[in-house]
């Protein structure tokens, strides 16, 4: 999905990946991330956000919570959104601040005291019960914890496995009940996804969720309980930040924009963010009909890999199609199309791909690189999909 964009805009990352695998410094099933490109992307996002009065909380699950990536982005965007408890631990361990905790995955009750001691700017709650647990923990710590309410309505776009939140019809009642708690304050609202890429229009557009947030904000103001934060994550990029600002949104959460792996970046090579991530594998075996099987482990079900660049033992690299694979099967291997006439492949040949991923749900290693643009890449180390040393 992103191979052609990466070859066009960051070819040295592809070269670095092939060289590191060829030199046996990285194993197959490894994602490699260009930290210099990530730093440049973070700087672009920070500049555009500042110009439009929007605060950004970067997200790191999609890059395997890699500590080098977190620390690099934190130089420009110091507070991050933690998708779940493990995210919060990784973000804090890498030295970044916690902007929002508990949005996609609520905090387990036995972890609330520990997370609040890390002083997140906001904790997102799905209802009064969670708010009460946060209030009790905040009281024990002697603090007042600001909250965001995740608000949902019947017309919203919600992904399976991400259901839940405060019904829009109940927002005033819930706000009043939270207002009666001793050690929390309801400071804002949030939802997900609030923006999505419209492929036919080749543009990022609002979802019904954003309208729900704006309606909730208006209703709370009319009820005498105004909120100052509207966090509208999903598809946050340099191209969409002006759209957020135009709707009065205060916070966005860039994730794939940090590595230029949103669908917009695959379609539009003029976007300011530069591709910064590739996937490295190798040919494990070759079927009798000539199709190579490469090692898997990192093929996210929604990744849609389309092409793979093969670096043969002799001759120049060439591209082969990636065959579709059913998401319900384990990706021990992934099949490529048979090589064209005159091209040959061997077991052990390097293969480089680029596609949309969520590394934290894979079995992959993650390598952080410096110096890619200079042609002298340095591997800073490998970590697992949770950001721990490999």
mmCIF file of C-alpha atoms in Angstrom:
data_model
loop_
_atom_site.group_PDB
_atom_site.id
_atom_site.type_symbol
_atom_site.label_atom_id
_atom_site.label_comp_id
_atom_site.label_asym_id
_atom_site.label_seq_id
_atom_site.Cartn_x
_atom_site.Cartn_y
_atom_site.Cartn_z
ATOM 1 C CA UNK A 1 0.000 0.000 0.000
ATOM 2 C CA UNK A 2 2.867 2.392 0.805
ATOM 3 C CA UNK A 3 5.779 0.800 -1.050
ATOM 4 C CA UNK A 4 5.624 3.049 -4.108
ATOM 5 C CA UNK A 5 5.254 6.160 -1.940
ATOM 6 C CA UNK A 6 8.235 5.150 0.189
ATOM 7 C CA UNK A 7 10.404 4.345 -2.833
ATOM 8 C CA UNK A 8 9.520 7.710 -4.337
ATOM 9 C CA UNK A 9 9.964 9.856 -1.235
ATOM 10 C CA UNK A 10 12.349 7.962 1.067
ATOM 11 C CA UNK A 11 14.252 5.440 -1.070
ATOM 12 C CA UNK A 12 17.198 5.355 1.309
ATOM 13 C CA UNK A 13 15.002 3.809 3.972
ATOM 14 C CA UNK A 14 14.269 0.922 1.598
ATOM 15 C CA UNK A 15 17.999 0.622 0.839
ATOM 16 C CA UNK A 16 18.872 0.724 4.534
ATOM 17 C CA UNK A 17 16.353 -2.011 5.322
ATOM 18 C CA UNK A 18 17.701 -4.272 2.597
ATOM 19 C CA UNK A 19 21.283 -3.689 3.677
ATOM 20 C CA UNK A 20 20.632 -4.371 7.348
ATOM 21 C CA UNK A 21 18.867 -7.620 6.570
ATOM 22 C CA UNK A 22 21.497 -8.671 4.048
ATOM 23 C CA UNK A 23 24.166 -8.058 6.702
ATOM 24 C CA UNK A 24 22.113 -10.191 9.154
ATOM 25 C CA UNK A 25 21.698 -7.306 11.577
ATOM 26 C CA UNK A 26 17.917 -7.570 11.559
ATOM 27 C CA UNK A 27 15.801 -10.727 11.324
ATOM 28 C CA UNK A 28 12.831 -11.217 9.034
ATOM 29 C CA UNK A 29 9.526 -9.964 10.455
ATOM 30 C CA UNK A 30 11.070 -6.622 11.469
ATOM 31 C CA UNK A 31 9.668 -3.134 11.073
ATOM 32 C CA UNK A 32 12.307 -0.438 10.585
ATOM 33 C CA UNK A 33 11.527 3.190 11.436
ATOM 34 C CA UNK A 34 13.461 6.215 10.182
ATOM 35 C CA UNK A 35 13.709 8.432 13.271
ATOM 36 C CA UNK A 36 14.957 11.440 11.315
ATOM 37 C CA UNK A 37 11.881 11.298 9.092
ATOM 38 C CA UNK A 38 9.664 10.855 12.158
ATOM 39 C CA UNK A 39 11.282 13.926 13.743
ATOM 40 C CA UNK A 40 10.631 15.964 10.603
ATOM 41 C CA UNK A 41 7.019 14.773 10.491
ATOM 42 C CA UNK A 42 6.486 15.645 14.148
ATOM 43 C CA UNK A 43 7.904 19.117 13.517
ATOM 44 C CA UNK A 44 5.500 19.644 10.607
ATOM 45 C CA UNK A 45 2.542 18.540 12.706
ATOM 46 C CA UNK A 46 3.584 20.749 15.630
ATOM 47 C CA UNK A 47 3.973 23.792 13.375
ATOM 48 C CA UNK A 48 0.611 23.355 11.639
ATOM 49 C CA UNK A 49 -1.139 22.663 14.947
ATOM 50 C CA UNK A 50 0.339 25.767 16.592
ATOM 51 C CA UNK A 51 -0.731 27.899 13.642
ATOM 52 C CA UNK A 52 -4.335 26.707 14.065
ATOM 53 C CA UNK A 53 -4.509 26.669 17.859
ATOM 54 C CA UNK A 54 -4.855 22.878 18.128
ATOM 55 C CA UNK A 55 -3.023 20.762 20.712
ATOM 56 C CA UNK A 56 -1.730 17.336 19.658
ATOM 57 C CA UNK A 57 -1.414 14.131 21.635
ATOM 58 C CA UNK A 58 0.555 11.617 19.520
ATOM 59 C CA UNK A 59 -0.311 7.920 19.569
ATOM 60 C CA UNK A 60 2.301 5.134 19.489
ATOM 61 C CA UNK A 61 0.547 1.746 19.464
ATOM 62 C CA UNK A 62 0.875 1.538 15.676
ATOM 63 C CA UNK A 63 4.688 1.773 15.904
ATOM 64 C CA UNK A 64 4.908 -0.832 18.663
ATOM 65 C CA UNK A 65 5.288 1.773 21.423
ATOM 66 C CA UNK A 66 8.937 2.012 20.398
ATOM 67 C CA UNK A 67 10.828 4.063 23.021
ATOM 68 C CA UNK A 68 13.082 5.744 20.450
ATOM 69 C CA UNK A 69 10.063 6.896 18.451
ATOM 70 C CA UNK A 70 8.285 8.137 21.588
ATOM 71 C CA UNK A 71 11.333 10.104 22.735
ATOM 72 C CA UNK A 72 11.881 11.563 19.262
ATOM 73 C CA UNK A 73 8.301 12.764 18.902
ATOM 74 C CA UNK A 74 8.229 14.085 22.479
ATOM 75 C CA UNK A 75 10.832 16.689 21.523
ATOM 76 C CA UNK A 76 8.095 18.368 19.473
ATOM 77 C CA UNK A 77 4.893 16.984 21.020
ATOM 78 C CA UNK A 78 5.598 16.294 24.700
ATOM 79 C CA UNK A 79 2.274 14.779 25.840
ATOM 80 C CA UNK A 80 0.861 11.604 24.287
ATOM 81 C CA UNK A 81 -2.459 9.773 24.207
ATOM 82 C CA UNK A 82 -2.290 6.390 25.918
ATOM 83 C CA UNK A 83 -4.680 3.944 24.308
ATOM 84 C CA UNK A 84 -4.540 1.545 27.252
ATOM 85 C CA UNK A 85 -2.615 0.818 30.446
ATOM 86 C CA UNK A 86 0.361 -0.720 28.644
ATOM 87 C CA UNK A 87 0.519 2.318 26.398
ATOM 88 C CA UNK A 88 0.649 4.566 29.454
ATOM 89 C CA UNK A 89 3.479 2.516 30.927
ATOM 90 C CA UNK A 90 5.488 2.633 27.696
ATOM 91 C CA UNK A 91 4.946 6.364 27.166
ATOM 92 C CA UNK A 92 5.976 7.178 30.707
ATOM 93 C CA UNK A 93 8.965 4.811 30.489
ATOM 94 C CA UNK A 94 10.216 6.617 27.388
ATOM 95 C CA UNK A 95 10.071 9.982 29.140
ATOM 96 C CA UNK A 96 6.992 11.505 27.511
ATOM 97 C CA UNK A 97 4.008 13.004 29.322
ATOM 98 C CA UNK A 98 0.496 11.603 29.411
ATOM 99 C CA UNK A 99 -2.042 13.848 27.716
ATOM 100 C CA UNK A 100 -5.046 11.519 27.684
ATOM 101 C CA UNK A 101 -5.419 8.077 29.243
ATOM 102 C CA UNK A 102 -8.279 5.611 28.938
ATOM 103 C CA UNK A 103 -9.917 6.619 25.691
ATOM 104 C CA UNK A 104 -10.099 3.461 23.602
ATOM 105 C CA UNK A 105 -9.517 1.160 26.578
ATOM 106 C CA UNK A 106 -10.739 2.161 30.041
ATOM 107 C CA UNK A 107 -8.323 2.001 32.966
ATOM 108 C CA UNK A 108 -8.710 -1.206 34.995
ATOM 109 C CA UNK A 109 -9.923 -0.318 38.482
ATOM 110 C CA UNK A 110 -6.857 -1.810 40.157
ATOM 111 C CA UNK A 111 -4.592 0.460 38.090
ATOM 112 C CA UNK A 112 -6.326 3.816 38.601
ATOM 113 C CA UNK A 113 -4.271 4.850 41.645
ATOM 114 C CA UNK A 114 -1.011 4.007 39.893
ATOM 115 C CA UNK A 115 -1.863 5.873 36.689
ATOM 116 C CA UNK A 116 -3.168 8.958 38.474
ATOM 117 C CA UNK A 117 0.106 9.139 40.382
ATOM 118 C CA UNK A 118 1.743 9.704 36.978
ATOM 119 C CA UNK A 119 -0.398 12.855 36.696
ATOM 120 C CA UNK A 120 -2.047 12.513 33.270
ATOM 121 C CA UNK A 121 -3.585 15.741 32.033
ATOM 122 C CA UNK A 122 -6.900 13.996 31.342
ATOM 123 C CA UNK A 123 -8.531 10.640 31.957
ATOM 124 C CA UNK A 124 -11.338 9.586 29.623
ATOM 125 C CA UNK A 125 -14.332 7.835 31.184
ATOM 126 C CA UNK A 126 -17.236 5.980 29.605
ATOM 127 C CA UNK A 127 -19.664 6.671 32.446
ATOM 128 C CA UNK A 128 -20.253 7.707 36.049
ATOM 129 C CA UNK A 129 -18.919 4.456 37.530
ATOM 130 C CA UNK A 130 -15.500 5.023 35.981
ATOM 131 C CA UNK A 131 -15.583 8.682 36.997
ATOM 132 C CA UNK A 132 -16.336 7.671 40.594
ATOM 133 C CA UNK A 133 -13.366 5.282 40.641
ATOM 134 C CA UNK A 134 -11.099 8.043 39.350
ATOM 135 C CA UNK A 135 -12.488 10.485 41.919
ATOM 136 C CA UNK A 136 -11.858 8.057 44.772
ATOM 137 C CA UNK A 137 -8.269 7.506 43.621
ATOM 138 C CA UNK A 138 -7.685 11.231 43.115
ATOM 139 C CA UNK A 139 -8.970 11.923 46.627
ATOM 140 C CA UNK A 140 -6.511 9.422 48.050
ATOM 141 C CA UNK A 141 -3.724 11.293 46.221
ATOM 142 C CA UNK A 142 -5.001 14.704 47.282
ATOM 143 C CA UNK A 143 -5.525 15.945 43.712
ATOM 144 C CA UNK A 144 -8.400 16.913 41.418
ATOM 145 C CA UNK A 145 -8.269 14.933 38.170
ATOM 146 C CA UNK A 146 -9.694 16.487 34.970
ATOM 147 C CA UNK A 147 -11.870 14.106 32.932
ATOM 148 C CA UNK A 148 -13.061 13.745 29.371
ATOM 149 C CA UNK A 149 -16.325 11.953 28.658
ATOM 150 C CA UNK A 150 -16.483 9.705 25.644
ATOM 151 C CA UNK A 151 -19.854 10.575 24.098
ATOM 152 C CA UNK A 152 -21.732 8.311 21.671
ATOM 153 C CA UNK A 153 -24.933 8.530 19.663
ATOM 154 C CA UNK A 154 -26.923 6.057 17.609
ATOM 155 C CA UNK A 155 -25.712 7.437 14.268
ATOM 156 C CA UNK A 156 -22.007 7.360 15.193
ATOM 157 C CA UNK A 157 -19.393 5.285 13.421
ATOM 158 C CA UNK A 158 -17.999 2.792 15.965
ATOM 159 C CA UNK A 159 -15.625 -0.060 15.210
ATOM 160 C CA UNK A 160 -16.518 -3.515 16.587
ATOM 161 C CA UNK A 161 -14.726 -4.051 19.860
ATOM 162 C CA UNK A 162 -14.709 -0.311 20.602
ATOM 163 C CA UNK A 163 -18.318 0.160 21.693
ATOM 164 C CA UNK A 164 -19.181 2.183 24.776
ATOM 165 C CA UNK A 165 -19.447 5.688 26.152
ATOM 166 C CA UNK A 166 -21.929 8.198 27.540
ATOM 167 C CA UNK A 167 -25.100 8.306 25.409
ATOM 168 C CA UNK A 168 -25.602 11.789 23.986
ATOM 169 C CA UNK A 169 -29.154 11.802 25.365
ATOM 170 C CA UNK A 170 -27.741 11.436 28.901
ATOM 171 C CA UNK A 171 -24.879 13.917 28.698
ATOM 172 C CA UNK A 172 -26.438 16.573 30.977
ATOM 173 C CA UNK A 173 -27.432 13.992 33.600
ATOM 174 C CA UNK A 174 -23.995 12.368 33.567
ATOM 175 C CA UNK A 175 -22.256 15.739 33.744
ATOM 176 C CA UNK A 176 -24.335 16.652 36.793
ATOM 177 C CA UNK A 177 -23.502 13.366 38.519
ATOM 178 C CA UNK A 178 -19.800 13.796 37.793
ATOM 179 C CA UNK A 179 -20.064 17.350 39.099
ATOM 180 C CA UNK A 180 -21.191 15.943 42.460
ATOM 181 C CA UNK A 181 -17.998 13.878 42.829
ATOM 182 C CA UNK A 182 -15.320 15.275 45.096
ATOM 183 C CA UNK A 183 -12.016 14.966 43.235
ATOM 184 C CA UNK A 184 -12.711 15.137 39.490
ATOM 185 C CA UNK A 185 -13.920 17.755 37.022
ATOM 186 C CA UNK A 186 -15.538 17.175 33.646
ATOM 187 C CA UNK A 187 -13.389 19.309 31.333
ATOM 188 C CA UNK A 188 -14.224 17.955 27.885
ATOM 189 C CA UNK A 189 -15.624 15.382 25.492
ATOM 190 C CA UNK A 190 -14.127 12.947 23.009
ATOM 191 C CA UNK A 191 -15.004 10.171 20.568
ATOM 192 C CA UNK A 192 -13.418 7.938 17.912
ATOM 193 C CA UNK A 193 -13.181 8.034 14.937
ATOM 194 C CA UNK A 194 -14.042 11.692 14.334
ATOM 195 C CA UNK A 195 -12.378 11.970 10.917
ATOM 196 C CA UNK A 196 -11.852 9.350 8.219
ATOM 197 C CA UNK A 197 -10.283 9.290 4.789
ATOM 198 C CA UNK A 198 -12.866 9.429 1.999
ATOM 199 C CA UNK A 199 -11.179 7.357 -0.698
ATOM 200 C CA UNK A 200 -13.399 8.414 -3.654
ATOM 201 C CA UNK A 201 -13.003 12.090 -2.724
ATOM 202 C CA UNK A 202 -9.283 11.660 -1.874
ATOM 203 C CA UNK A 203 -9.785 13.786 1.232
ATOM 204 C CA UNK A 204 -10.223 13.518 5.003
ATOM 205 C CA UNK A 205 -13.796 14.238 6.123
ATOM 206 C CA UNK A 206 -15.743 14.377 9.417
ATOM 207 C CA UNK A 207 -17.725 11.391 10.668
ATOM 208 C CA UNK A 208 -21.036 11.657 12.552
ATOM 209 C CA UNK A 209 -18.976 11.320 15.755
ATOM 210 C CA UNK A 210 -17.671 14.860 15.350
ATOM 211 C CA UNK A 211 -21.216 16.195 15.112
ATOM 212 C CA UNK A 212 -22.022 14.286 18.306
ATOM 213 C CA UNK A 213 -19.142 16.000 20.117
ATOM 214 C CA UNK A 214 -20.210 19.442 18.954
ATOM 215 C CA UNK A 215 -23.810 18.764 19.970
ATOM 216 C CA UNK A 216 -22.699 17.522 23.397
ATOM 217 C CA UNK A 217 -20.575 20.634 23.876
ATOM 218 C CA UNK A 218 -23.487 22.926 23.011
ATOM 219 C CA UNK A 219 -25.885 21.065 25.284
ATOM 220 C CA UNK A 220 -23.464 21.164 28.215
ATOM 221 C CA UNK A 221 -22.994 24.909 27.742
ATOM 222 C CA UNK A 222 -26.770 25.420 27.699
ATOM 223 C CA UNK A 223 -27.055 23.370 30.890
ATOM 224 C CA UNK A 224 -24.553 25.595 32.659
ATOM 225 C CA UNK A 225 -21.742 23.017 32.544
ATOM 226 C CA UNK A 226 -19.482 24.264 29.728
ATOM 227 C CA UNK A 227 -16.391 22.260 28.751
ATOM 228 C CA UNK A 228 -13.197 23.606 27.228
ATOM 229 C CA UNK A 229 -11.770 20.485 25.564
ATOM 230 C CA UNK A 230 -13.019 18.810 22.394
ATOM 231 C CA UNK A 231 -10.691 15.971 21.451
ATOM 232 C CA UNK A 232 -11.448 14.541 18.005
ATOM 233 C CA UNK A 233 -8.939 11.805 17.148
ATOM 234 C CA UNK A 234 -8.454 9.719 13.995
ATOM 235 C CA UNK A 235 -6.782 10.734 10.735
ATOM 236 C CA UNK A 236 -5.015 13.653 12.427
ATOM 237 C CA UNK A 237 -2.433 14.940 9.956
ATOM 238 C CA UNK A 238 -1.124 18.235 8.634
ATOM 239 C CA UNK A 239 -3.893 18.143 6.033
ATOM 240 C CA UNK A 240 -6.705 17.625 8.564
ATOM 241 C CA UNK A 241 -5.631 19.937 11.395
ATOM 242 C CA UNK A 242 -7.230 22.991 9.700
ATOM 243 C CA UNK A 243 -10.477 21.004 9.460
ATOM 244 C CA UNK A 244 -10.336 20.282 13.193
ATOM 245 C CA UNK A 245 -9.746 23.945 13.967
ATOM 246 C CA UNK A 246 -12.633 25.022 11.719
ATOM 247 C CA UNK A 247 -14.993 22.904 13.845
ATOM 248 C CA UNK A 248 -13.696 24.297 17.129
ATOM 249 C CA UNK A 249 -11.778 21.148 18.067
ATOM 250 C CA UNK A 250 -9.049 21.736 20.632
ATOM 251 C CA UNK A 251 -7.091 18.457 20.451
ATOM 252 C CA UNK A 252 -6.110 15.891 17.835
ATOM 253 C CA UNK A 253 -4.168 12.642 18.044
ATOM 254 C CA UNK A 254 -1.700 11.995 15.199
ATOM 255 C CA UNK A 255 -0.703 8.363 14.837
ATOM 256 C CA UNK A 256 -0.018 7.137 11.321
ATOM 257 C CA UNK A 257 0.803 10.680 10.231
ATOM 258 C CA UNK A 258 4.030 10.355 12.222
ATOM 259 C CA UNK A 259 5.194 7.761 9.687
ATOM 260 C CA UNK A 260 3.119 9.005 6.721
ATOM 261 C CA UNK A 261 1.110 5.794 6.620
ATOM 262 C CA UNK A 262 -2.433 7.135 6.429
ATOM 263 C CA UNK A 263 -4.440 6.336 3.270
ATOM 264 C CA UNK A 264 -4.062 9.990 2.284
ATOM 265 C CA UNK A 265 -0.277 9.615 2.205
ATOM 266 C CA UNK A 266 -0.539 6.601 -0.081
ATOM 267 C CA UNK A 267 -2.662 8.545 -2.559
ATOM 268 C CA UNK A 268 -1.065 11.995 -2.347
ATOM 269 C CA UNK A 269 2.729 12.147 -2.518
ATOM 270 C CA UNK A 270 2.688 15.916 -2.002
ATOM 271 C CA UNK A 271 1.685 15.683 1.666
ATOM 272 C CA UNK A 272 4.350 17.218 3.937
ATOM 273 C CA UNK A 273 4.852 14.084 6.059
ATOM 274 C CA UNK A 274 7.489 11.712 4.690
ATOM 275 C CA UNK A 275 7.172 7.888 4.719
ATOM 276 C CA UNK A 276 9.187 6.596 7.657
ATOM 277 C CA UNK A 277 8.447 2.884 8.120
ATOM 278 C CA UNK A 278 9.050 -0.330 6.175
ATOM 279 C CA UNK A 279 8.732 -4.048 6.876
ATOM 280 C CA UNK A 280 11.572 -6.497 6.200
ATOM 281 C CA UNK A 281 11.202 -10.207 5.553
ATOM 282 C CA UNK A 282 12.987 -12.890 3.568
ATOM 283 C CA UNK A 283 12.079 -15.765 1.323
ATOM 284 C CA UNK A 284 11.537 -18.815 3.523
ATOM 285 C CA UNK A 285 10.742 -21.332 0.793
ATOM 286 C CA UNK A 286 9.495 -21.540 -2.793
ATOM 287 C CA UNK A 287 6.420 -23.472 -3.860
ATOM 288 C CA UNK A 288 6.614 -25.903 -6.798
ATOM 289 C CA UNK A 289 4.746 -23.404 -8.986
ATOM 290 C CA UNK A 290 7.452 -20.785 -8.339
ATOM 291 C CA UNK A 291 5.634 -18.597 -5.832
ATOM 292 C CA UNK A 292 7.905 -17.467 -2.974
ATOM 293 C CA UNK A 293 6.695 -17.712 0.622
ATOM 294 C CA UNK A 294 8.123 -15.040 2.915
ATOM 295 C CA UNK A 295 8.215 -15.093 6.703
ATOM 296 C CA UNK A 296 5.198 -13.465 8.324
ATOM 297 C CA UNK A 297 4.328 -12.284 11.790
ATOM 298 C CA UNK A 298 3.637 -8.638 11.048
ATOM 299 C CA UNK A 299 0.787 -8.754 8.550
ATOM 300 C CA UNK A 300 -1.979 -6.757 10.203
ATOM 301 C CA UNK A 301 -5.387 -7.873 8.935
ATOM 302 C CA UNK A 302 -6.302 -4.431 7.527
ATOM 303 C CA UNK A 303 -2.825 -3.705 6.167
ATOM 304 C CA UNK A 304 -3.609 -4.379 2.490
ATOM 305 C CA UNK A 305 -0.048 -5.056 1.300
ATOM 306 C CA UNK A 306 -0.039 -4.976 -2.471
ATOM 307 C CA UNK A 307 3.576 -5.256 -3.572
ATOM 308 C CA UNK A 308 6.916 -6.478 -2.269
ATOM 309 C CA UNK A 309 10.380 -5.454 -3.390
ATOM 310 C CA UNK A 310 12.646 -8.497 -3.726
ATOM 311 C CA UNK A 311 16.426 -8.132 -3.534
ATOM 312 C CA UNK A 312 17.826 -11.244 -5.272
ATOM 313 C CA UNK A 313 21.290 -12.639 -4.658
ATOM 314 C CA UNK A 314 22.260 -11.605 -8.162
ATOM 315 C CA UNK A 315 20.890 -8.722 -10.183
ATOM 316 C CA UNK A 316 18.798 -5.733 -9.259
ATOM 317 C CA UNK A 317 15.634 -5.646 -7.161
ATOM 318 C CA UNK A 318 12.223 -6.255 -8.681
ATOM 319 C CA UNK A 319 8.634 -6.031 -7.484
ATOM 320 C CA UNK A 320 6.256 -8.940 -6.978
ATOM 321 C CA UNK A 321 2.575 -8.787 -6.031
ATOM 322 C CA UNK A 322 1.523 -9.857 -2.536
ATOM 323 C CA UNK A 323 -1.237 -12.434 -2.633
ATOM 324 C CA UNK A 324 -4.340 -11.805 -0.492
ATOM 325 C CA UNK A 325 -4.631 -13.789 2.735
ATOM 326 C CA UNK A 326 -7.724 -14.374 4.886
ATOM 327 C CA UNK A 327 -7.481 -12.449 8.175
ATOM 328 C CA UNK A 328 -8.778 -15.396 10.210
ATOM 329 C CA UNK A 329 -5.584 -17.381 9.505
ATOM 330 C CA UNK A 330 -2.247 -16.988 11.311
ATOM 331 C CA UNK A 331 0.318 -15.280 9.083
ATOM 332 C CA UNK A 332 3.129 -17.780 9.451
ATOM 333 C CA UNK A 333 4.028 -16.963 5.845
ATOM 334 C CA UNK A 334 2.767 -14.686 3.093
ATOM 335 C CA UNK A 335 2.803 -15.716 -0.552
ATOM 336 C CA UNK A 336 4.123 -13.540 -3.345
ATOM 337 C CA UNK A 337 3.341 -13.894 -7.026
ATOM 338 C CA UNK A 338 5.677 -16.002 -9.168
ATOM 339 C CA UNK A 339 8.681 -14.078 -10.519
ATOM 340 C CA UNK A 340 8.535 -12.968 -14.148
ATOM 341 C CA UNK A 341 10.532 -14.738 -16.833
ATOM 342 C CA UNK A 342 14.238 -14.104 -16.433
ATOM 343 C CA UNK A 343 14.008 -13.242 -12.726
ATOM 344 C CA UNK A 344 14.991 -15.755 -10.093
ATOM 345 C CA UNK A 345 14.657 -15.901 -6.336
ATOM 346 C CA UNK A 346 16.383 -17.983 -3.700
ATOM 347 C CA UNK A 347 15.696 -18.925 -0.139
ATOM 348 C CA UNK A 348 17.088 -16.176 2.094
ATOM 349 C CA UNK A 349 16.627 -13.316 -0.381
ATOM 350 C CA UNK A 350 15.627 -10.035 1.243
ATOM 351 C CA UNK A 351 12.092 -8.687 0.788
ATOM 352 C CA UNK A 352 10.959 -5.161 1.737
ATOM 353 C CA UNK A 353 7.314 -4.071 2.021
ATOM 354 C CA UNK A 354 5.416 -1.034 3.261
ATOM 355 C CA UNK A 355 1.775 -1.195 4.347
ATOM 356 C CA UNK A 356 -0.593 0.001 7.033
ATOM 357 C CA UNK A 357 -0.075 -1.739 10.348
ATOM 358 C CA UNK A 358 -0.704 -1.834 14.066
ATOM 359 C CA UNK A 359 2.572 -3.266 15.337
ATOM 360 C CA UNK A 360 1.299 -3.798 18.875
ATOM 361 C CA UNK A 361 -0.934 -6.651 17.681
ATOM 362 C CA UNK A 362 1.848 -8.400 15.721
ATOM 363 C CA UNK A 363 4.751 -10.681 16.615
ATOM 364 C CA UNK A 364 7.306 -8.378 14.987
ATOM 365 C CA UNK A 365 10.575 -6.802 16.029
ATOM 366 C CA UNK A 366 10.902 -3.020 15.671
ATOM 367 C CA UNK A 367 14.175 -1.330 14.783
ATOM 368 C CA UNK A 368 14.855 2.395 15.119
ATOM 369 C CA UNK A 369 17.293 3.990 12.650
ATOM 370 C CA UNK A 370 19.250 7.224 12.569
ATOM 371 C CA UNK A 371 21.171 8.623 9.633
ATOM 372 C CA UNK A 372 19.048 7.097 6.892
ATOM 373 C CA UNK A 373 19.028 10.272 4.812
ATOM 374 C CA UNK A 374 22.820 10.473 4.867
ATOM 375 C CA UNK A 375 23.175 6.981 3.467
ATOM 376 C CA UNK A 376 24.858 5.820 6.697
ATOM 377 C CA UNK A 377 22.040 4.273 8.720
ATOM 378 C CA UNK A 378 22.646 3.375 12.358
ATOM 379 C CA UNK A 379 20.478 0.783 14.062
ATOM 380 C CA UNK A 380 19.803 1.957 17.627
ATOM 381 C CA UNK A 381 18.452 -1.411 18.685
ATOM 382 C CA UNK A 382 15.471 -3.720 18.383
ATOM 383 C CA UNK A 383 12.382 -3.864 20.562
ATOM 384 C CA UNK A 384 9.329 -6.079 20.724
ATOM 385 C CA UNK A 385 5.787 -4.956 19.761
ATOM 386 C CA UNK A 386 5.321 -3.519 23.267
ATOM 387 C CA UNK A 387 8.439 -1.338 23.249
ATOM 388 C CA UNK A 388 10.580 -3.647 25.381
ATOM 389 C CA UNK A 389 14.162 -4.600 24.394
ATOM 390 C CA UNK A 390 14.216 -7.454 21.910
#
